Amino acid sequence: MADIAIKRKNRDTSGKRKIILEHAVQVFIKNGFASASMDEIAETSGVSKRTIYNHFQSKANLFQAIVADFIADRDRKRPIEYSKDISLEEQLRDFAAAELFLIDDPVRRGLSRLITSIFLMDLEFGEHIHGQYSPYQSLIQWLEAAKKHGQLDFLSSQLAARVFYGLVEGCITWSAMLSDGASLQGVDQILDELIEVFLSRYRKVR
Amino acid sequence: MADIAIKRKNRDTSGKRKIILEHAVQVFIKNGFASASMDEIAETSGVSKRTIYNHFQSKANLFQAIVADFIADRDRKRPIEYSKDISLEEQLRDFAAAELFLIDDPVRRGLSRLITSIFLMDLEFGEHIHGQYSPYQSLIQWLEAAKKHGQLDFLSSQLAARVFYGLVEGCITWSAMLSDGASLQGVDQILDELIEVFLSRYRKVR
DNA sequence: GACTAATTACACTACACGGTGTAGTGTAAT
DNA sequence: ATTACACTACACCGTGTAGTGTAATTAGTC
């Protein structure tokens, strides 16, 4: 494959672009979208402001690119399917892992906070981000499979899914965002407890 | 008492002040703090900008006044104490009611969203608001009382409280904020289910 | 070394917005 | 009639900042 050399004339500018994105994230996280200035982003990146505008049409555009990367990163995980051979606990832990991924790294956590704060004030934007989030649908499928297999019992898989995600998000995600990760201390035990709570209610008694 | 007439000279300006506060809330909710302009607030209020600055030192000051009112409103509810004569379900519903109060009215819900979005990006501000929130401590007391009375069983009241609030906030509060209240459909049944989930795990079996 | 795309430095525009100063008005108390 | 005062309308200032135009410079490719 000669894809790399398909156009020799143009230099590879992806390095600068990447540098800009990485530093812009920091500035946006630190100041929020509105208060982050393009001058500061340029300075932090060690790049002229003009170069930023050569790579990105506008501030909003730059931010979009960051969000797009974040979403792509988040969605890299494949949906999880029900398995008879793995304990319910372990499989539920897998679902929670997708949520933990959003907050266990300081940069991702910062971005989660920023993006969440934006779509608290702009619900349309929120739809756009949250709408394409698959794990939730995936969990519903999983719950129904587990019910069919006689391991779980509930009336509404919708409601059960809401309970599970509510538990994880309420007890872990939100408190981690609001405490900047401090509440992630001992998160494994907390998660075990949440799963225990969930199964206390929905595990089928034989 | 002639307190009202203690100084006849000053006219009562609380009317204008109230009007400004009420309309400023709308503008802040619509645009966020940074993007809300004092000119728009003046126009919306039907009041000259100068008058706003006669009542409030600055934009930040005006916003503080709004937040203070919100907090005062929120904290009007007295803490709940354990009672042997009321079912656990009913008492837990009472705790949840304090949370529901923050999101059942469109204006309060808007303010909740705004304030939350601000302290996602400014954790110090968050401390200030969240730090003085009593229901959480109050629930821990309640849980321990119920345990002593032999109705509940758990190792850590901290963790149990976290689970309960996590359930309520994760399943109800956050989803109501992000859906602008749409998810409040059938919230009573959902709450019943959450309490059932909680008690499935922590109710003492005799 | 020549060519040229990428980058820089920097001056500049356009504009929004927080906040102030002021001249003047309506009104209720004296 | 006078006074005190809340209020309005409006011009104005300073500043921060998104975004542009341009000439000069750097550096990768041939």
Short mmCIF file of C-alpha atoms (C1' of nucleotides) in Angstrom, two decimals:
data_model
loop_
_atom_site.label_atom_id
_atom_site.label_comp_id
_atom_site.label_asym_id
_atom_site.label_seq_id
_atom_site.Cartn_x
_atom_site.Cartn_y
_atom_site.Cartn_z
CA MET A 1 0.00 0.00 0.00
CA ALA A 2 1.29 3.40 -0.94
CA ASP A 3 -1.45 5.25 0.88
CA ILE A 4 1.02 7.14 2.94
CA ALA A 5 2.75 8.56 -0.10
CA ILE A 6 -0.39 9.22 -2.08
CA LYS A 7 0.29 12.91 -1.92
CA ARG A 8 3.88 13.79 -1.42
CA LYS A 9 3.42 17.47 -1.87
CA ASN A 10 1.56 18.22 1.33
CA ARG A 11 3.48 17.94 4.55
CA ASP A 12 2.04 15.97 7.40
CA THR A 13 0.39 18.47 9.73
CA SER A 14 -1.31 15.97 11.98
CA GLY A 15 1.35 16.54 14.62
CA LYS A 16 0.46 20.20 15.14
CA ARG A 17 -3.20 19.35 14.99
CA LYS A 18 -2.77 16.77 17.71
CA ILE A 19 -0.75 19.15 19.87
CA ILE A 20 -3.46 21.77 19.54
CA LEU A 21 -6.21 19.32 20.43
CA GLU A 22 -4.36 18.03 23.48
CA HIS A 23 -3.70 21.47 24.88
CA ALA A 24 -7.05 22.89 23.94
CA VAL A 25 -8.67 20.17 26.03
CA GLN A 26 -6.77 21.35 29.06
CA VAL A 27 -7.78 24.96 28.57
CA PHE A 28 -11.41 24.11 27.95
CA ILE A 29 -11.48 21.92 31.03
CA LYS A 30 -9.86 24.62 33.11
CA ASN A 31 -12.05 27.52 31.99
CA GLY A 32 -15.15 26.10 30.38
CA PHE A 33 -16.06 26.67 26.76
CA ALA A 34 -17.16 30.29 26.97
CA SER A 35 -14.30 31.52 29.14
CA ALA A 36 -11.57 29.66 27.35
CA SER A 37 -9.82 32.05 24.99
CA MET A 38 -8.22 31.13 21.71
CA ASP A 39 -5.21 33.22 22.69
CA GLU A 40 -4.67 31.12 25.78
CA ILE A 41 -5.06 27.93 23.79
CA ALA A 42 -2.49 29.17 21.31
CA GLU A 43 -0.07 30.14 24.06
CA THR A 44 -0.54 26.88 25.96
CA SER A 45 -0.04 24.88 22.79
CA GLY A 46 3.06 26.81 21.85
CA VAL A 47 1.47 27.55 18.51
CA SER A 48 0.38 30.75 16.87
CA LYS A 49 -3.27 31.60 16.95
CA ARG A 50 -3.27 31.77 13.17
CA THR A 51 -2.18 28.16 12.98
CA ILE A 52 -5.12 27.10 15.08
CA TYR A 53 -7.41 28.87 12.66
CA ASN A 54 -5.62 27.17 9.82
CA HIS A 55 -6.55 23.83 11.33
CA PHE A 56 -10.00 24.63 12.69
CA GLN A 57 -12.61 26.95 11.27
CA SER A 58 -13.69 28.35 14.60
CA LYS A 59 -13.62 27.94 18.34
CA ALA A 60 -16.83 25.94 18.22
CA ASN A 61 -15.33 23.79 15.52
CA LEU A 62 -12.24 23.07 17.57
CA PHE A 63 -14.39 22.12 20.50
CA GLN A 64 -16.51 19.87 18.32
CA ALA A 65 -13.40 18.03 17.20
CA ILE A 66 -12.48 17.45 20.83
CA VAL A 67 -15.93 16.17 21.66
CA ALA A 68 -15.94 13.94 18.59
CA ASP A 69 -12.66 12.35 19.71
CA PHE A 70 -14.07 11.87 23.18
CA ILE A 71 -17.19 10.19 21.89
CA ALA A 72 -15.23 7.98 19.51
CA ASP A 73 -13.01 6.97 22.41
CA ARG A 74 -16.00 6.22 24.59
CA ASP A 75 -17.74 4.14 21.96
CA ARG A 76 -14.75 2.00 21.11
CA LYS A 77 -16.03 -0.63 23.54
CA ARG A 78 -18.17 -3.24 21.86
CA PRO A 79 -21.59 -4.01 23.31
CA ILE A 80 -21.69 -6.82 25.80
CA GLU A 81 -23.76 -9.94 25.22
CA TYR A 82 -25.32 -12.27 27.71
CA SER A 83 -23.37 -15.41 28.51
CA LYS A 84 -24.58 -18.42 30.46
CA ASP A 85 -21.07 -19.29 31.50
CA ILE A 86 -20.12 -16.08 33.28
CA SER A 87 -21.58 -15.05 36.61
CA LEU A 88 -24.14 -12.27 36.60
CA GLU A 89 -21.91 -10.27 38.89
CA GLU A 90 -19.04 -10.34 36.49
CA GLN A 91 -21.17 -9.41 33.52
CA LEU A 92 -22.74 -6.50 35.36
CA ARG A 93 -19.30 -5.32 36.34
CA ASP A 94 -18.53 -5.20 32.65
CA PHE A 95 -21.42 -2.84 32.03
CA ALA A 96 -20.26 -0.61 34.83
CA ALA A 97 -16.76 -0.60 33.40
CA ALA A 98 -17.98 1.39 30.43
CA GLU A 99 -19.19 4.07 32.83
CA LEU A 100 -16.06 3.99 34.93
CA PHE A 101 -14.02 4.53 31.79
CA LEU A 102 -15.54 7.99 31.49
CA ILE A 103 -14.27 9.11 34.86
CA ASP A 104 -11.22 7.13 35.88
CA ASP A 105 -8.74 9.21 33.93
CA PRO A 106 -8.34 12.87 34.97
CA VAL A 107 -8.58 14.22 31.42
CA ARG A 108 -11.60 12.12 30.50
CA ARG A 109 -13.18 13.02 33.80
CA GLY A 110 -12.57 16.69 33.13
CA LEU A 111 -14.12 16.35 29.71
CA SER A 112 -17.05 14.44 31.15
CA ARG A 113 -17.64 17.29 33.56
CA LEU A 114 -17.33 19.91 30.86
CA ILE A 115 -19.58 18.13 28.38
CA THR A 116 -22.14 17.35 31.06
CA SER A 117 -22.15 20.94 32.25
CA ILE A 118 -22.74 22.09 28.70
CA PHE A 119 -25.61 19.83 28.02
CA LEU A 120 -27.27 20.58 31.29
CA MET A 121 -27.71 24.02 29.75
CA ASP A 122 -28.28 22.91 26.18
CA LEU A 123 -30.47 19.85 26.09
CA GLU A 124 -30.36 19.59 22.31
CA PHE A 125 -26.63 19.18 22.45
CA GLY A 126 -27.26 16.58 25.11
CA GLU A 127 -29.56 14.59 22.87
CA HIS A 128 -26.90 14.55 20.24
CA ILE A 129 -24.30 13.14 22.63
CA HIS A 130 -26.44 10.83 24.70
CA GLY A 131 -28.66 9.63 21.88
CA GLN A 132 -25.97 7.54 20.27
CA TYR A 133 -24.90 5.90 23.49
CA SER A 134 -25.40 2.18 23.05
CA PRO A 135 -24.63 0.46 26.42
CA TYR A 136 -28.05 1.30 27.74
CA GLN A 137 -29.90 -0.52 24.95
CA SER A 138 -27.34 -3.24 25.22
CA LEU A 139 -28.13 -3.71 28.92
CA ILE A 140 -31.82 -4.03 28.20
CA GLN A 141 -31.12 -6.84 25.75
CA TRP A 142 -28.87 -8.47 28.30
CA LEU A 143 -31.49 -8.28 31.04
CA GLU A 144 -34.08 -9.93 28.83
CA ALA A 145 -31.70 -12.70 27.90
CA ALA A 146 -30.92 -13.31 31.56
CA LYS A 147 -34.63 -13.41 32.33
CA LYS A 148 -35.31 -15.89 29.58
CA HIS A 149 -32.53 -18.01 30.95
CA GLY A 150 -34.24 -17.98 34.33
CA GLN A 151 -31.60 -16.07 36.23
CA LEU A 152 -33.42 -12.80 36.68
CA ASP A 153 -36.99 -11.83 37.39
CA PHE A 154 -38.66 -8.49 36.81
CA LEU A 155 -41.68 -6.97 35.17
CA SER A 156 -40.03 -4.25 33.08
CA SER A 157 -36.55 -4.54 31.65
CA GLN A 158 -36.67 -0.80 31.01
CA LEU A 159 -37.14 -0.10 34.67
CA ALA A 160 -34.52 -2.59 35.76
CA ALA A 161 -32.00 -1.05 33.38
CA ARG A 162 -32.85 2.37 34.71
CA VAL A 163 -32.25 1.13 38.23
CA PHE A 164 -28.89 -0.36 37.37
CA TYR A 165 -27.59 2.66 35.52
CA GLY A 166 -29.08 4.92 38.15
CA LEU A 167 -27.18 3.07 40.81
CA VAL A 168 -23.90 3.25 38.97
CA GLU A 169 -24.27 6.84 37.83
CA GLY A 170 -25.75 8.14 41.07
CA CYS A 171 -23.33 6.39 43.40
CA ILE A 172 -20.19 6.51 41.30
CA THR A 173 -20.18 8.67 38.20
CA TRP A 174 -21.76 11.82 39.57
CA SER A 175 -20.04 11.73 42.89
CA ALA A 176 -16.70 11.22 41.13
CA MET A 177 -17.32 14.18 38.87
CA LEU A 178 -18.36 16.42 41.71
CA SER A 179 -15.47 15.38 43.94
CA ASP A 180 -12.94 15.37 41.10
CA GLY A 181 -12.32 11.68 41.57
CA ALA A 182 -11.84 11.66 45.34
CA SER A 183 -14.87 9.43 45.75
CA LEU A 184 -13.25 6.81 43.51
CA GLN A 185 -11.46 5.55 46.62
CA GLY A 186 -12.51 1.94 47.05
CA VAL A 187 -14.76 2.08 44.03
CA ASP A 188 -14.45 -1.68 43.49
CA GLN A 189 -16.09 -2.49 46.79
CA ILE A 190 -18.77 0.08 46.18
CA LEU A 191 -19.48 -1.40 42.79
CA ASP A 192 -19.71 -4.87 44.32
CA GLU A 193 -22.25 -3.52 46.75
CA LEU A 194 -24.29 -1.90 44.00
CA ILE A 195 -24.42 -5.14 42.07
CA GLU A 196 -25.44 -6.91 45.27
CA VAL A 197 -28.22 -4.38 45.74
CA PHE A 198 -29.39 -4.86 42.19
CA LEU A 199 -29.37 -8.64 42.41
CA SER A 200 -31.11 -8.64 45.79
CA ARG A 201 -34.07 -7.25 44.00
CA TYR A 202 -33.97 -8.93 40.61
CA ARG A 203 -32.21 -12.26 40.99
CA LYS A 204 -34.66 -15.09 40.48
CA VAL A 205 -35.30 -17.18 43.60
CA ARG A 206 -35.69 -20.84 42.81
CA MET B 1 -44.86 47.43 66.70
CA ALA B 2 -44.25 50.31 64.36
CA ASP B 3 -41.28 48.69 62.70
CA ILE B 4 -42.80 49.15 59.30
CA ALA B 5 -42.95 52.87 59.73
CA ILE B 6 -39.60 53.29 61.37
CA LYS B 7 -38.33 55.24 58.39
CA ARG B 8 -41.00 56.86 56.32
CA LYS B 9 -38.56 58.54 54.04
CA ASN B 10 -37.47 55.47 52.06
CA ARG B 11 -39.98 54.16 49.63
CA ASP B 12 -40.56 50.44 49.39
CA THR B 13 -38.44 49.15 46.53
CA SER B 14 -38.87 45.48 47.18
CA GLY B 15 -41.31 45.23 44.32
CA LYS B 16 -38.82 46.18 41.66
CA ARG B 17 -36.19 44.05 43.32
CA LYS B 18 -38.46 41.05 43.18
CA ILE B 19 -39.35 41.67 39.56
CA ILE B 20 -35.68 41.85 38.67
CA LEU B 21 -34.90 38.64 40.52
CA GLU B 22 -37.75 36.77 38.90
CA HIS B 23 -36.83 37.78 35.39
CA ALA B 24 -33.11 37.46 35.93
CA VAL B 25 -33.65 33.83 36.88
CA GLN B 26 -35.28 33.19 33.52
CA VAL B 27 -32.46 34.82 31.61
CA PHE B 28 -29.77 33.02 33.57
CA ILE B 29 -31.53 29.70 33.07
CA LYS B 30 -31.93 30.36 29.37
CA ASN B 31 -28.37 31.49 28.66
CA GLY B 32 -26.19 30.37 31.54
CA PHE B 33 -24.35 32.78 33.79
CA ALA B 34 -21.60 33.83 31.39
CA SER B 35 -23.80 34.31 28.36
CA ALA B 36 -26.63 36.08 30.14
CA SER B 37 -26.29 39.80 29.56
CA MET B 38 -27.35 42.50 31.95
CA ASP B 39 -28.95 44.32 29.03
CA GLU B 40 -31.18 41.36 28.31
CA ILE B 41 -32.07 41.02 31.97
CA ALA B 42 -33.01 44.70 32.06
CA GLU B 43 -35.09 44.42 28.92
CA THR B 44 -36.82 41.23 30.06
CA SER B 45 -37.58 42.75 33.44
CA GLY B 46 -38.93 45.92 31.88
CA VAL B 47 -36.53 47.89 34.03
CA SER B 48 -33.63 50.13 33.18
CA LYS B 49 -30.19 48.66 33.49
CA ARG B 50 -29.28 51.41 35.90
CA THR B 51 -32.01 50.29 38.25
CA ILE B 52 -30.57 46.81 38.36
CA TYR B 53 -27.23 48.27 39.33
CA ASN B 54 -28.95 50.35 41.97
CA HIS B 55 -30.25 47.16 43.53
CA PHE B 56 -27.28 44.87 42.96
CA GLN B 57 -23.62 45.71 42.95
CA SER B 58 -22.74 43.49 40.04
CA LYS B 59 -23.83 40.64 37.82
CA ALA B 60 -22.19 38.14 40.17
CA ASN B 61 -23.95 39.77 43.07
CA LEU B 62 -27.33 39.50 41.40
CA PHE B 63 -26.70 35.86 40.67
CA GLN B 64 -25.64 35.24 44.26
CA ALA B 65 -28.91 36.69 45.46
CA ILE B 66 -30.78 34.27 43.22
CA VAL B 67 -28.76 31.31 44.45
CA ALA B 68 -29.23 32.37 48.06
CA ASP B 69 -33.00 32.42 47.59
CA PHE B 70 -32.87 29.01 45.96
CA ILE B 71 -30.82 27.54 48.79
CA ALA B 72 -33.05 29.09 51.43
CA ASP B 73 -36.05 27.64 49.64
CA ARG B 74 -34.45 24.23 49.45
CA ASP B 75 -33.49 24.17 53.12
CA ARG B 76 -36.88 25.17 54.44
CA LYS B 77 -37.70 21.50 54.92
CA ARG B 78 -36.85 20.30 58.38
CA PRO B 79 -34.76 17.13 58.78
CA ILE B 80 -36.71 13.94 59.14
CA GLU B 81 -36.45 11.77 62.21
CA TYR B 82 -36.95 8.06 62.59
CA SER B 83 -40.35 6.95 63.76
CA LYS B 84 -41.36 3.47 64.86
CA ASP B 85 -44.95 4.08 63.91
CA ILE B 86 -44.52 4.91 60.26
CA SER B 87 -43.58 2.35 57.64
CA LEU B 88 -40.04 2.43 56.32
CA GLU B 89 -41.40 2.95 52.86
CA GLU B 90 -43.23 6.06 53.83
CA GLN B 91 -40.29 7.53 55.67
CA LEU B 92 -37.93 6.88 52.78
CA ARG B 93 -40.41 8.54 50.47
CA ASP B 94 -40.09 11.56 52.67
CA PHE B 95 -36.36 11.70 52.12
CA ALA B 96 -36.84 11.43 48.41
CA ALA B 97 -39.40 14.22 48.52
CA ALA B 98 -36.65 16.68 49.42
CA GLU B 99 -34.85 15.72 46.22
CA LEU B 100 -37.97 15.79 44.12
CA PHE B 101 -38.64 19.30 45.35
CA LEU B 102 -35.54 20.47 43.50
CA ILE B 103 -36.78 19.28 40.14
CA ASP B 104 -40.56 19.14 40.10
CA ASP B 105 -41.06 22.81 39.33
CA PRO B 106 -39.74 24.08 35.97
CA VAL B 107 -38.02 27.11 37.47
CA ARG B 108 -36.41 25.20 40.31
CA ARG B 109 -35.40 22.51 37.86
CA GLY B 110 -33.85 25.11 35.60
CA LEU B 111 -31.96 26.56 38.52
CA SER B 112 -30.86 23.12 39.61
CA ARG B 113 -29.48 22.53 36.15
CA LEU B 114 -27.74 25.89 36.07
CA ILE B 115 -26.22 25.59 39.52
CA THR B 116 -25.14 22.04 38.87
CA SER B 117 -23.57 22.98 35.57
CA ILE B 118 -21.66 25.75 37.31
CA PHE B 119 -20.26 23.61 40.02
CA LEU B 120 -19.31 20.85 37.67
CA MET B 121 -16.81 23.41 36.40
CA ASP B 122 -16.06 25.09 39.71
CA LEU B 123 -15.84 22.54 42.46
CA GLU B 124 -15.16 25.12 45.17
CA PHE B 125 -18.48 26.72 44.43
CA GLY B 126 -19.96 23.24 44.63
CA GLU B 127 -18.55 22.69 48.11
CA HIS B 128 -20.16 25.90 49.21
CA ILE B 129 -23.58 24.83 47.98
CA HIS B 130 -23.49 21.14 48.73
CA GLY B 131 -21.62 21.40 52.02
CA GLN B 132 -24.55 22.85 53.88
CA TYR B 133 -27.03 20.30 52.60
CA SER B 134 -28.38 18.46 55.61
CA PRO B 135 -30.68 15.64 54.39
CA TYR B 136 -27.74 13.39 53.71
CA GLN B 137 -26.48 13.49 57.30
CA SER B 138 -30.05 13.26 58.41
CA LEU B 139 -30.52 10.03 56.45
CA ILE B 140 -27.46 8.46 58.05
CA GLN B 141 -28.91 9.14 61.48
CA TRP B 142 -32.21 7.71 60.38
CA LEU B 143 -30.60 4.55 59.03
CA GLU B 144 -28.78 3.93 62.28
CA ALA B 145 -31.94 4.45 64.28
CA ALA B 146 -33.78 1.96 62.07
CA LYS B 147 -30.96 -0.52 62.50
CA LYS B 148 -30.99 -0.17 66.25
CA HIS B 149 -34.71 -0.77 66.17
CA GLY B 150 -34.10 -4.00 64.28
CA GLN B 151 -35.75 -3.03 61.03
CA LEU B 152 -32.67 -2.65 58.87
CA ASP B 153 -29.41 -4.48 58.57
CA PHE B 154 -26.17 -3.27 57.03
CA LEU B 155 -22.50 -2.93 57.77
CA SER B 156 -21.98 0.73 56.89
CA SER B 157 -24.65 3.38 57.22
CA GLN B 158 -22.47 5.63 55.06
CA LEU B 159 -22.61 3.16 52.22
CA ALA B 160 -26.31 2.49 52.62
CA ALA B 161 -27.01 6.22 52.52
CA ARG B 162 -24.88 6.55 49.44
CA VAL B 163 -26.86 3.77 47.81
CA PHE B 164 -30.18 5.35 48.63
CA TYR B 165 -29.26 8.81 47.42
CA GLY B 166 -27.51 7.32 44.44
CA LEU B 167 -30.68 5.51 43.50
CA VAL B 168 -32.83 8.60 43.82
CA GLU B 169 -30.42 10.97 42.14
CA GLY B 170 -29.30 8.57 39.43
CA CYS B 171 -32.75 7.32 38.52
CA ILE B 172 -34.78 10.46 39.09
CA THR B 173 -32.93 13.71 39.67
CA TRP B 174 -30.32 13.50 36.94
CA SER B 175 -32.56 12.00 34.36
CA ALA B 176 -35.18 14.68 35.06
CA MET B 177 -32.60 17.42 34.65
CA LEU B 178 -31.27 16.01 31.41
CA SER B 179 -34.71 15.40 29.95
CA ASP B 180 -36.12 18.68 31.24
CA GLY B 181 -38.64 16.83 33.35
CA ALA B 182 -39.94 14.44 30.72
CA SER B 183 -38.70 11.50 32.76
CA LEU B 184 -40.86 12.60 35.69
CA GLN B 185 -43.72 10.70 34.05
CA GLY B 186 -44.81 8.07 36.53
CA VAL B 187 -42.19 9.11 39.03
CA ASP B 188 -44.24 7.80 41.94
CA GLN B 189 -44.09 4.24 40.69
CA ILE B 190 -40.42 4.57 39.96
CA LEU B 191 -39.78 5.85 43.44
CA ASP B 192 -41.73 2.94 44.90
CA GLU B 193 -39.53 0.60 42.92
CA LEU B 194 -36.35 2.29 44.14
CA ILE B 195 -37.46 1.97 47.74
CA GLU B 196 -38.28 -1.67 47.08
CA VAL B 197 -34.79 -2.18 45.65
CA PHE B 198 -33.23 -0.51 48.66
CA LEU B 199 -35.24 -2.53 51.15
CA SER B 200 -34.64 -5.79 49.29
CA ARG B 201 -31.04 -5.39 50.23
CA TYR B 202 -31.17 -3.77 53.66
CA ARG B 203 -34.43 -4.79 55.32
CA LYS B 204 -33.75 -7.11 58.21
CA VAL B 205 -35.01 -10.64 57.71
CA ARG B 206 -36.43 -12.10 60.89
"C1'" DG C 1 20.04 24.39 -3.12
"C1'" DA C 2 15.39 25.43 -4.93
"C1'" DC C 3 10.60 25.11 -4.25
"C1'" DT C 4 6.66 25.51 -1.63
"C1'" DA C 5 3.45 24.49 2.00
"C1'" DA C 6 3.15 25.32 6.88
"C1'" DT C 7 3.83 28.43 10.33
"C1'" DT C 8 4.70 32.71 12.77
"C1'" DA C 9 4.32 37.49 14.46
"C1'" DC C 10 1.49 41.00 14.74
"C1'" DA C 11 -1.47 44.49 13.69
"C1'" DC C 12 -6.17 45.05 13.07
"C1'" DT C 13 -11.42 44.77 12.84
"C1'" DA C 14 -15.73 44.07 14.82
"C1'" DC C 15 -18.42 43.61 18.43
"C1'" DA C 16 -20.42 42.30 22.74
"C1'" DC C 17 -20.75 43.37 27.29
"C1'" DG C 18 -20.01 44.96 32.30
"C1'" DG C 19 -20.34 48.92 34.48
"C1'" DT C 20 -20.79 54.20 35.13
"C1'" DG C 21 -22.33 59.04 34.80
"C1'" DT C 22 -25.91 62.15 34.05
"C1'" DA C 23 -29.90 64.76 32.89
"C1'" DG C 24 -34.36 64.51 33.64
"C1'" DT C 25 -39.26 62.49 35.22
"C1'" DG C 26 -43.01 60.80 38.29
"C1'" DT C 27 -44.69 60.64 42.84
"C1'" DA C 28 -45.48 60.57 47.68
"C1'" DA C 29 -44.48 62.86 51.93
"C1'" DT C 30 -43.78 67.29 54.19
"C1'" DA D 1 -44.54 74.42 46.73
"C1'" DT D 2 -40.77 71.88 48.08
"C1'" DT D 3 -38.10 67.97 48.94
"C1'" DA D 4 -36.45 63.28 48.69
"C1'" DC D 5 -35.91 59.52 46.09
"C1'" DA D 6 -36.63 55.64 42.94
"C1'" DC D 7 -36.49 55.27 38.35
"C1'" DT D 8 -35.61 55.91 33.21
"C1'" DA D 9 -33.20 56.77 28.92
"C1'" DC D 10 -29.10 57.06 26.93
"C1'" DA D 11 -24.53 57.95 25.91
"C1'" DC D 12 -20.22 56.42 27.04
"C1'" DC D 13 -15.81 53.95 28.54
"C1'" DG D 14 -12.76 50.16 28.86
"C1'" DT D 15 -11.85 45.64 27.96
"C1'" DG D 16 -11.84 41.06 26.40
"C1'" DT D 17 -11.90 38.31 22.62
"C1'" DA D 18 -13.24 35.79 18.09
"C1'" DG D 19 -11.53 35.97 13.87
"C1'" DT D 20 -8.72 37.99 9.64
"C1'" DG D 21 -5.04 39.77 6.52
"C1'" DT D 22 -0.36 39.81 5.45
"C1'" DA D 23 4.42 39.76 5.06
"C1'" DA D 24 8.18 37.30 6.72
"C1'" DT D 25 10.21 32.88 8.21
"C1'" DT D 26 10.83 27.96 8.73
"C1'" DA D 27 11.34 23.44 7.25
"C1'" DG D 28 10.15 19.21 4.50
"C1'" DT D 29 10.56 17.38 -0.24
"C1'" DC D 30 12.57 17.08 -4.66
#
